[in-house]
Short mmCIF file of C-alpha atoms in Angstrom, two decimals:
data_model
loop_
_atom_site.label_atom_id
_atom_site.label_comp_id
_atom_site.label_asym_id
_atom_site.label_seq_id
_atom_site.Cartn_x
_atom_site.Cartn_y
_atom_site.Cartn_z
CA MET A 28 0.00 0.00 0.00
CA ASN A 29 1.26 3.49 -0.87
CA LEU A 30 0.87 6.10 1.83
CA GLU A 31 -1.32 8.99 0.61
CA VAL A 32 -2.41 12.34 2.02
CA LYS A 33 -5.79 10.89 3.01
CA HIS A 34 -3.96 8.37 5.21
CA LEU A 35 -1.96 11.15 6.85
CA ARG A 36 -5.16 13.09 7.41
CA ALA A 37 -6.73 10.04 9.10
CA LEU A 38 -3.73 9.63 11.42
CA CYS A 39 -3.88 13.30 12.40
CA ALA A 40 -7.62 12.97 13.11
CA ILE A 41 -7.03 9.98 15.39
CA ALA A 42 -4.30 11.85 17.29
CA ASP A 43 -6.37 15.04 17.58
CA ASN A 44 -9.51 13.26 18.79
CA GLY A 45 -7.78 10.61 20.88
CA SER A 46 -10.40 8.16 19.73
CA LEU A 47 -11.00 6.06 16.65
CA ARG A 48 -14.74 6.51 17.03
CA LYS A 49 -14.57 10.33 17.15
CA ALA A 50 -11.98 10.44 14.34
CA ALA A 51 -14.17 8.23 12.15
CA ARG A 52 -17.14 10.56 12.72
CA GLU A 53 -15.00 13.59 11.78
CA LEU A 54 -13.75 11.88 8.62
CA GLY A 55 -17.21 10.66 7.61
CA MET A 56 -16.23 6.99 7.96
CA THR A 57 -17.38 4.07 10.04
CA GLN A 58 -15.18 3.06 12.96
CA PRO A 59 -14.50 -0.44 11.52
CA SER A 60 -13.36 1.12 8.20
CA LEU A 61 -10.98 3.48 9.98
CA THR A 62 -9.64 0.66 12.14
CA THR A 63 -8.97 -1.43 9.03
CA GLN A 64 -7.23 1.52 7.35
CA LEU A 65 -5.05 2.11 10.42
CA ARG A 66 -3.97 -1.53 10.48
CA ARG A 67 -2.98 -1.36 6.79
CA ILE A 68 -0.97 1.82 7.41
CA GLU A 69 0.81 0.23 10.38
CA LYS A 70 1.54 -2.88 8.33
CA THR A 71 3.00 -0.74 5.54
CA LEU A 72 5.22 1.21 7.97
CA GLY A 73 6.21 -1.81 10.00
CA GLY A 74 5.13 -0.73 13.49
CA ARG A 75 2.28 0.39 15.72
CA LEU A 76 1.39 4.05 15.52
CA PHE A 77 -1.16 4.20 18.35
CA SER A 78 -1.55 2.39 21.62
CA ARG A 79 -5.13 1.46 22.54
CA GLU A 80 -5.80 2.45 26.13
CA VAL A 81 -8.89 2.74 28.30
CA THR A 82 -8.84 6.51 27.87
CA GLY A 83 -8.48 6.29 24.08
CA SER A 84 -5.78 6.06 21.44
CA ARG A 85 -2.39 7.64 22.13
CA PRO A 86 0.46 7.99 19.58
CA THR A 87 3.42 5.68 20.09
CA PRO A 88 6.96 7.08 19.67
CA LEU A 89 6.81 5.89 16.05
CA GLY A 90 3.42 7.59 15.72
CA GLN A 91 4.78 10.83 17.17
CA CYS A 92 7.64 10.73 14.67
CA LEU A 93 5.25 10.26 11.76
CA LEU A 94 2.79 12.90 12.99
CA SER A 95 5.52 15.52 13.30
CA ARG A 96 6.09 15.21 9.55
CA ALA A 97 2.48 14.51 8.56
CA ARG A 98 0.86 17.59 10.11
CA PRO A 99 2.71 20.16 7.95
CA ILE A 100 1.89 18.11 4.84
CA VAL A 101 -1.81 17.92 5.71
CA ALA A 102 -1.91 21.63 6.55
CA GLU A 103 -0.15 22.57 3.31
CA MET A 104 -2.49 20.38 1.27
CA SER A 105 -5.54 21.98 2.93
CA ALA A 106 -4.14 25.44 2.18
CA LEU A 107 -3.43 24.42 -1.42
CA ILE A 108 -6.97 23.16 -1.95
CA SER A 109 -8.46 26.32 -0.43
CA GLN A 110 -6.31 28.56 -2.60
CA VAL A 111 -7.16 26.66 -5.78
CA GLN A 112 -10.86 26.74 -4.93
CA ARG A 113 -10.72 30.50 -4.34
CA GLU A 114 -8.93 30.99 -7.64
CA ALA A 115 -11.45 28.75 -9.40
CA ASP A 116 -14.30 30.85 -7.97
CA GLN A 117 -12.59 34.04 -9.14
CA LYS A 118 -12.01 32.65 -12.62
CA ALA A 119 -15.59 31.45 -12.82
CA SER A 120 -16.81 35.01 -12.20
CA ALA A 121 -14.16 36.67 -14.39
CA TRP A 122 -15.16 37.89 -17.84
CA PRO A 123 -13.72 38.17 -20.36
CA ARG A 124 -11.04 35.56 -19.62
CA VAL A 125 -7.92 36.42 -21.60
CA GLY A 126 -4.43 34.96 -21.64
CA SER A 127 -1.02 36.19 -22.72
CA THR A 128 2.53 34.95 -23.05
CA GLY A 129 3.56 38.07 -21.18
CA ASN A 130 3.68 41.52 -22.69
CA ARG A 131 3.75 45.00 -21.20
CA ALA A 132 0.66 45.82 -23.27
CA VAL A 133 -1.49 43.50 -21.15
CA ALA A 134 -2.06 46.04 -18.35
CA GLY A 135 -3.36 48.62 -20.81
CA TRP A 136 -5.47 45.97 -22.52
CA LEU A 137 -7.20 45.04 -19.25
CA ARG A 138 -7.73 48.72 -18.45
CA ARG A 139 -9.51 49.23 -21.77
CA LEU A 140 -11.61 46.09 -21.31
CA ARG A 141 -12.85 47.34 -17.93
CA LYS A 142 -13.81 50.63 -19.53
CA ARG A 143 -15.57 48.90 -22.43
CA TYR A 144 -17.46 46.50 -20.15
CA PRO A 145 -18.12 48.48 -16.92
CA GLY A 146 -20.01 45.63 -15.27
CA ALA A 147 -17.34 43.03 -15.95
CA GLU A 148 -14.09 42.02 -14.28
CA PRO A 149 -11.56 40.70 -16.82
CA GLY A 150 -9.50 37.67 -15.83
CA ILE A 151 -5.90 37.24 -17.00
CA HIS A 152 -3.77 34.10 -17.24
CA ILE A 153 -0.06 34.48 -18.02
CA ASP A 154 1.99 31.57 -19.35
CA LEU A 155 5.32 31.57 -21.20
CA SER A 156 4.05 28.74 -23.38
CA ALA A 157 1.85 30.00 -26.21
CA ASN A 158 0.81 26.43 -27.05
CA THR A 159 -0.47 25.97 -23.49
CA LEU A 160 -2.61 29.09 -23.85
CA LEU A 161 -3.96 27.89 -27.21
CA LYS A 162 -5.05 24.64 -25.58
CA MET A 163 -6.80 26.62 -22.85
CA VAL A 164 -8.69 28.66 -25.46
CA ALA A 165 -9.63 25.48 -27.34
CA GLY A 166 -10.75 23.88 -24.07
CA GLY A 167 -13.00 26.79 -23.12
CA GLN A 168 -10.86 27.94 -20.19
CA LEU A 169 -10.05 31.26 -21.92
CA ASP A 170 -12.10 33.44 -24.25
CA ALA A 171 -9.04 34.68 -26.14
CA ALA A 172 -5.25 34.74 -25.92
CA PHE A 173 -2.60 37.23 -26.99
CA VAL A 174 0.42 35.15 -27.98
CA HIS A 175 3.69 35.41 -29.89
CA GLU A 176 5.02 33.01 -32.50
CA ALA A 177 8.79 32.89 -32.96
CA GLU A 178 9.89 33.30 -36.55
CA GLY A 179 10.58 29.88 -38.06
CA VAL A 180 8.95 28.07 -35.12
CA PRO A 181 5.19 27.90 -35.91
CA LEU A 182 2.64 27.34 -33.17
CA ASN A 183 0.39 24.29 -33.03
CA LEU A 184 -3.00 25.94 -33.57
CA PRO A 185 -5.75 23.54 -32.37
CA ALA A 186 -8.76 22.92 -34.59
CA GLY A 187 -11.66 25.27 -34.00
CA LEU A 188 -9.59 28.37 -33.29
CA ASP A 189 -9.39 31.56 -35.29
CA ARG A 190 -6.57 34.08 -35.22
CA ARG A 191 -5.80 37.64 -36.20
CA VAL A 192 -2.37 39.18 -36.64
CA LEU A 193 -1.66 42.16 -34.41
CA LEU A 194 1.89 42.60 -35.73
CA ALA A 195 3.38 40.49 -38.51
CA ARG A 196 6.95 41.00 -37.34
CA GLU A 197 7.93 42.38 -33.94
CA PRO A 198 11.73 42.73 -33.72
CA GLN A 199 13.48 41.18 -30.75
CA PHE A 200 16.08 43.37 -29.08
CA VAL A 201 19.04 42.34 -26.96
CA ALA A 202 19.69 43.11 -23.29
CA LEU A 203 23.33 43.85 -22.41
CA ALA A 204 25.18 44.96 -19.31
CA GLU A 205 26.00 48.67 -19.30
CA SER A 206 29.65 47.63 -19.08
CA HIS A 207 29.47 45.51 -22.24
CA PRO A 208 31.82 46.78 -24.99
CA LEU A 209 28.90 47.03 -27.43
CA ALA A 210 26.51 48.78 -25.04
CA THR A 211 27.34 52.23 -26.40
CA ARG A 212 26.29 51.36 -29.94
CA PRO A 213 22.80 52.40 -31.13
CA GLU A 214 22.34 48.91 -32.60
CA VAL A 215 24.31 45.68 -32.39
CA ASN A 216 25.27 43.05 -34.94
CA LEU A 217 24.18 39.56 -33.94
CA ALA A 218 27.46 38.13 -35.26
CA ASP A 219 29.38 40.27 -32.75
CA LEU A 220 27.53 38.47 -29.94
CA ALA A 221 28.37 34.93 -31.05
CA ALA A 222 30.95 34.45 -28.30
CA ALA A 223 28.62 35.69 -25.56
CA GLN A 224 26.67 33.42 -23.25
CA TRP A 225 22.95 33.66 -24.05
CA MET A 226 20.25 32.87 -21.51
CA ILE A 227 17.09 31.14 -22.77
CA ASP A 228 14.02 30.22 -20.72
CA PRO A 229 13.18 26.54 -21.46
CA ALA A 230 9.52 27.20 -20.57
CA MET A 231 9.12 29.02 -23.88
CA ASP A 232 7.81 26.90 -26.76
CA SER A 233 10.59 27.89 -29.13
CA GLY A 234 13.20 26.89 -26.53
CA GLY A 235 15.79 29.09 -28.21
CA ALA A 236 15.11 27.64 -31.67
CA GLY A 237 14.61 31.13 -33.11
CA LEU A 238 17.98 32.27 -31.76
CA GLN A 239 19.69 29.13 -33.02
CA ARG A 240 18.09 29.61 -36.42
CA ALA A 241 19.36 33.21 -36.68
CA PHE A 242 22.91 32.20 -35.72
CA SER A 243 22.85 29.22 -38.09
CA ALA A 244 22.08 31.60 -40.95
CA LEU A 245 25.38 33.29 -40.09
CA GLY A 246 27.23 29.98 -39.85
CA LEU A 247 27.67 30.45 -36.10
CA ASN A 248 26.72 28.47 -33.01
CA PRO A 249 25.91 30.46 -29.84
CA ARG A 250 26.67 29.41 -26.27
CA VAL A 251 23.35 28.91 -24.50
CA VAL A 252 22.45 28.48 -20.83
CA TYR A 253 18.93 27.90 -19.57
CA GLY A 254 17.25 29.85 -16.81
CA ASP A 255 14.21 31.78 -15.67
CA TYR A 256 13.64 35.05 -17.55
CA ALA A 257 12.30 36.54 -14.31
CA ASN A 258 15.85 36.49 -12.95
CA ALA A 259 17.71 36.94 -16.21
CA MET A 260 18.16 40.71 -15.96
CA GLU A 261 20.19 40.42 -12.76
CA LEU A 262 22.62 38.11 -14.56
CA VAL A 263 22.63 40.45 -17.56
CA ALA A 264 23.47 43.43 -15.34
CA SER A 265 26.37 41.49 -13.81
CA GLY A 266 27.75 40.74 -17.28
CA GLU A 267 27.32 36.98 -16.91
CA VAL A 268 24.84 36.56 -19.76
CA ILE A 269 22.96 38.42 -22.45
CA THR A 270 19.45 37.67 -23.61
CA HIS A 271 17.03 38.68 -26.32
CA CYS A 272 13.92 40.51 -25.17
CA GLN A 273 10.78 42.24 -26.32
CA PRO A 274 11.37 45.71 -27.79
CA THR A 275 8.97 47.11 -25.19
CA GLU A 276 11.20 45.85 -22.34
CA ARG A 277 11.76 48.58 -19.77
CA PRO A 278 15.47 49.35 -19.14
CA ARG A 279 16.69 48.40 -15.67
CA GLN A 280 19.65 49.50 -13.59
CA GLY A 281 22.87 48.20 -15.09
CA VAL A 282 21.15 46.99 -18.28
CA VAL A 283 20.76 48.55 -21.74
CA ILE A 284 18.32 47.42 -24.42
CA ARG A 285 19.56 47.60 -28.01
CA PRO A 286 18.03 46.66 -31.38
CA LEU A 287 19.84 44.10 -33.52
CA HIS A 288 21.12 45.16 -36.95
CA ARG A 289 18.68 44.10 -39.68
CA ASP A 290 16.42 42.47 -37.08
CA PRO A 291 17.46 38.80 -37.42
CA LEU A 292 15.21 37.81 -34.49
CA ALA A 293 11.47 38.44 -34.66
CA VAL A 294 8.10 37.13 -33.53
CA ARG A 295 4.57 37.41 -34.86
CA LEU A 296 1.94 38.73 -32.43
CA LEU A 297 -1.47 37.07 -32.62
CA LEU A 298 -4.88 37.25 -30.99
CA VAL A 299 -6.51 33.81 -30.95
CA TRP A 300 -10.09 32.88 -30.04
CA PRO A 301 -12.62 30.06 -30.71
CA LYS A 302 -14.38 30.21 -34.06
CA GLU A 303 -18.04 31.14 -33.95
CA PRO A 304 -20.44 31.74 -36.86
CA THR A 305 -21.33 35.25 -35.67
CA GLY A 306 -17.79 36.22 -34.74
CA ARG A 307 -18.97 36.93 -31.19
CA HIS A 308 -18.79 35.07 -27.90
CA THR A 309 -21.78 34.73 -25.64
CA ALA A 310 -21.30 35.96 -22.10
CA THR A 311 -23.72 36.44 -19.24
CA PRO A 312 -26.79 38.67 -19.64
CA ALA A 313 -25.15 41.21 -17.34
CA THR A 314 -22.03 41.59 -19.44
CA GLY A 315 -23.45 41.03 -22.90
CA PRO A 316 -21.60 39.59 -25.90
CA LEU A 317 -17.85 39.72 -26.33
CA ASP A 318 -17.01 41.54 -29.54
CA ILE A 319 -13.77 40.15 -30.98
CA ASP A 320 -13.27 43.22 -33.16
CA ALA A 321 -13.47 45.44 -30.07
CA LEU A 322 -11.21 43.06 -28.14
CA PHE A 323 -8.63 43.31 -30.92
CA ASP A 324 -8.92 47.10 -31.18
CA ASP A 325 -8.36 47.48 -27.44
CA LEU A 326 -5.29 45.26 -27.65
CA ASP A 327 -4.01 47.19 -30.67
CA ASP A 328 -4.43 50.48 -28.84
CA ALA A 329 -2.73 49.13 -25.71
CA TYR A 330 0.21 47.77 -27.68
CA THR A 331 0.57 51.00 -29.64
CA GLU A 332 0.59 53.00 -26.42
CA ILE A 333 3.33 50.93 -24.80
CA ALA A 334 5.38 50.72 -28.01
CA TRP A 335 5.50 54.48 -28.54
CA ALA A 336 6.20 55.11 -24.85
CA ASN A 337 9.43 53.09 -25.07
CA GLY A 338 12.35 55.20 -26.32
CA ALA A 339 14.40 52.47 -28.03
CA TYR A 340 11.37 50.90 -29.72
CA ARG A 341 9.97 54.30 -30.68
CA GLU A 342 13.19 55.16 -32.49
CA TRP A 343 13.10 51.80 -34.26
CA LEU A 344 9.48 52.40 -35.36
CA VAL A 345 10.35 55.82 -36.75
CA ARG A 346 13.53 54.61 -38.45
CA ASN A 347 11.68 51.72 -40.11
CA LYS A 348 8.58 53.78 -40.96
CA SER A 349 6.43 51.21 -39.21
CA PRO A 350 2.70 51.20 -40.00
CA LEU A 351 2.07 49.95 -36.47
CA SER A 352 -0.05 52.83 -35.26
CA HIS A 353 -1.36 54.36 -38.47
CA PRO A 354 -4.98 53.27 -37.88
CA HIS A 355 -4.87 54.77 -34.37
CA ASP A 356 -2.77 57.90 -34.75
CA ALA A 357 -5.32 59.95 -32.85
CA GLN A 358 -4.89 57.68 -29.80
CA ARG A 359 -1.12 57.39 -29.96
CA PRO A 360 0.53 59.23 -27.07
CA GLU A 361 2.73 62.17 -27.85
CA ALA A 362 6.39 61.27 -27.33
CA GLU A 363 9.25 63.60 -26.72
CA PRO A 364 11.90 63.03 -29.38
CA GLY A 365 15.08 61.33 -28.24
CA PRO A 366 18.47 61.45 -29.92
CA GLY A 367 18.05 61.04 -33.64
CA LEU A 368 14.25 61.02 -33.33
CA ALA A 369 12.32 63.44 -35.49
CA GLY A 370 8.90 62.18 -34.41
CA PRO A 371 6.35 59.81 -35.92
CA PRO A 372 6.56 59.20 -39.68
CA ASP A 373 3.48 61.29 -40.39
CA ALA A 374 4.54 64.21 -38.18
CA SER A 375 4.88 67.53 -39.93
#
């Protein structure tokens, strides 16, 4: 017999109640069933856990040893179940339920959704794996997902999903330590970084395949280490590693963000949702239908806002005459020109 949490919970109940009869009542079992379970546990462990006395059941030294380890496990499991149930209740009441692989535009997206649907409370699920989010959309756990697809590494789009391209090619920048010899350049050649140690998060679907593909095109093979992107910037600042990042990444102390010459690394940004004949999702009567066109427009506006608020990305957009914000020029925030920045392409 394998010892399970339910067995530990039964042992704790016996010790707390000092009686098999009272413990059985607490656990919703009959006393004979609990007695049989206790005997099986003792047989598995090879010794008696409780001594049967006139006053009740008392833990033996072996029982005390087991209980000292069992109680924290039972308590942690109870806390885990409570937390998951609370989160499930929150997700059940959340609408719309959106997911993202992680992008600074998400906060602005949620803000716009709250404004569009005043009676609703949007729910957000963040996961580095775009394919995981797509499965959640296909399974009805999310209404839509904002994901990225690494160039040359296509996503596995489940049947029954539709998609719309927010940006066909978002360039990936590189994060370097301020002390790096190339940190003073306005842009960096990928080939000049071949000898550096690159950090890749294995939780991402591409797993560094996009980076490897870009270096292979140059006939080079990068040195790669795997780690959590949440902690990557500290290692970047110390000069231990470099990493590619979203162009909207906010600079941090000791780190500079630079575009790569000719943009050899890029991703495609997509909004994905379940196909429906009307192009709309049905929500509760209180919230009304979810308009995918409006959902996309809010995401487009949020992304445009964050893109033009970032100095390095703003300069890239101007230099490349990007059509990113042309449909929403009126909503694009005014940006103070930086070095070499004349303003948006359509500015007079």
